[in-house]
Phi, psi and omega in degrees: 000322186292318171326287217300328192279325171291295215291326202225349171218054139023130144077339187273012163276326187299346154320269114010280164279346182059054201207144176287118177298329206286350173248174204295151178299335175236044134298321181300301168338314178287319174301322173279334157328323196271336194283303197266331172113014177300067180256129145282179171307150163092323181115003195286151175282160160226113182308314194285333178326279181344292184244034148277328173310311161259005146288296165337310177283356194275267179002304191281346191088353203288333189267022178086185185238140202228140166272060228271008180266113176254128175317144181272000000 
């Protein structure tokens, strides 16, 4: 989902997330994890939190309106 949102809606993780497009997804993944507070024990991030958090807000409408259909 993060690929796809860098590849085809420009800005709207940085928006959003408060975070640089210019890095790999999944450095983005990590900064939102680290930005919302996805801790496991130990202090560890936890990646599956992270991106149920952006699928959900995908889900939810929260990143705006996304197409996952592209013309042929």
């Amino acid at each position: 989902m993060i690929t796809f949102l860098k590849e085809h809606y420009e800005g709207i993780l940085s928006s959003r997330y408060q975070l640089s497009e210019e890095q790999e997804a999944a450095d983005i993944l990590k900064e939102i994890a680290v930005n919302r507070g996805c801790l496991l024990k130990g202090k560890e991030l936890d990646y599956e939190k992270a991106a149920a958090i952006v699928l959900d807000e995908f889900r939810n409408g929260k990143l705006g309106r996304i197409s996952l259909e592209q013309p042929v």
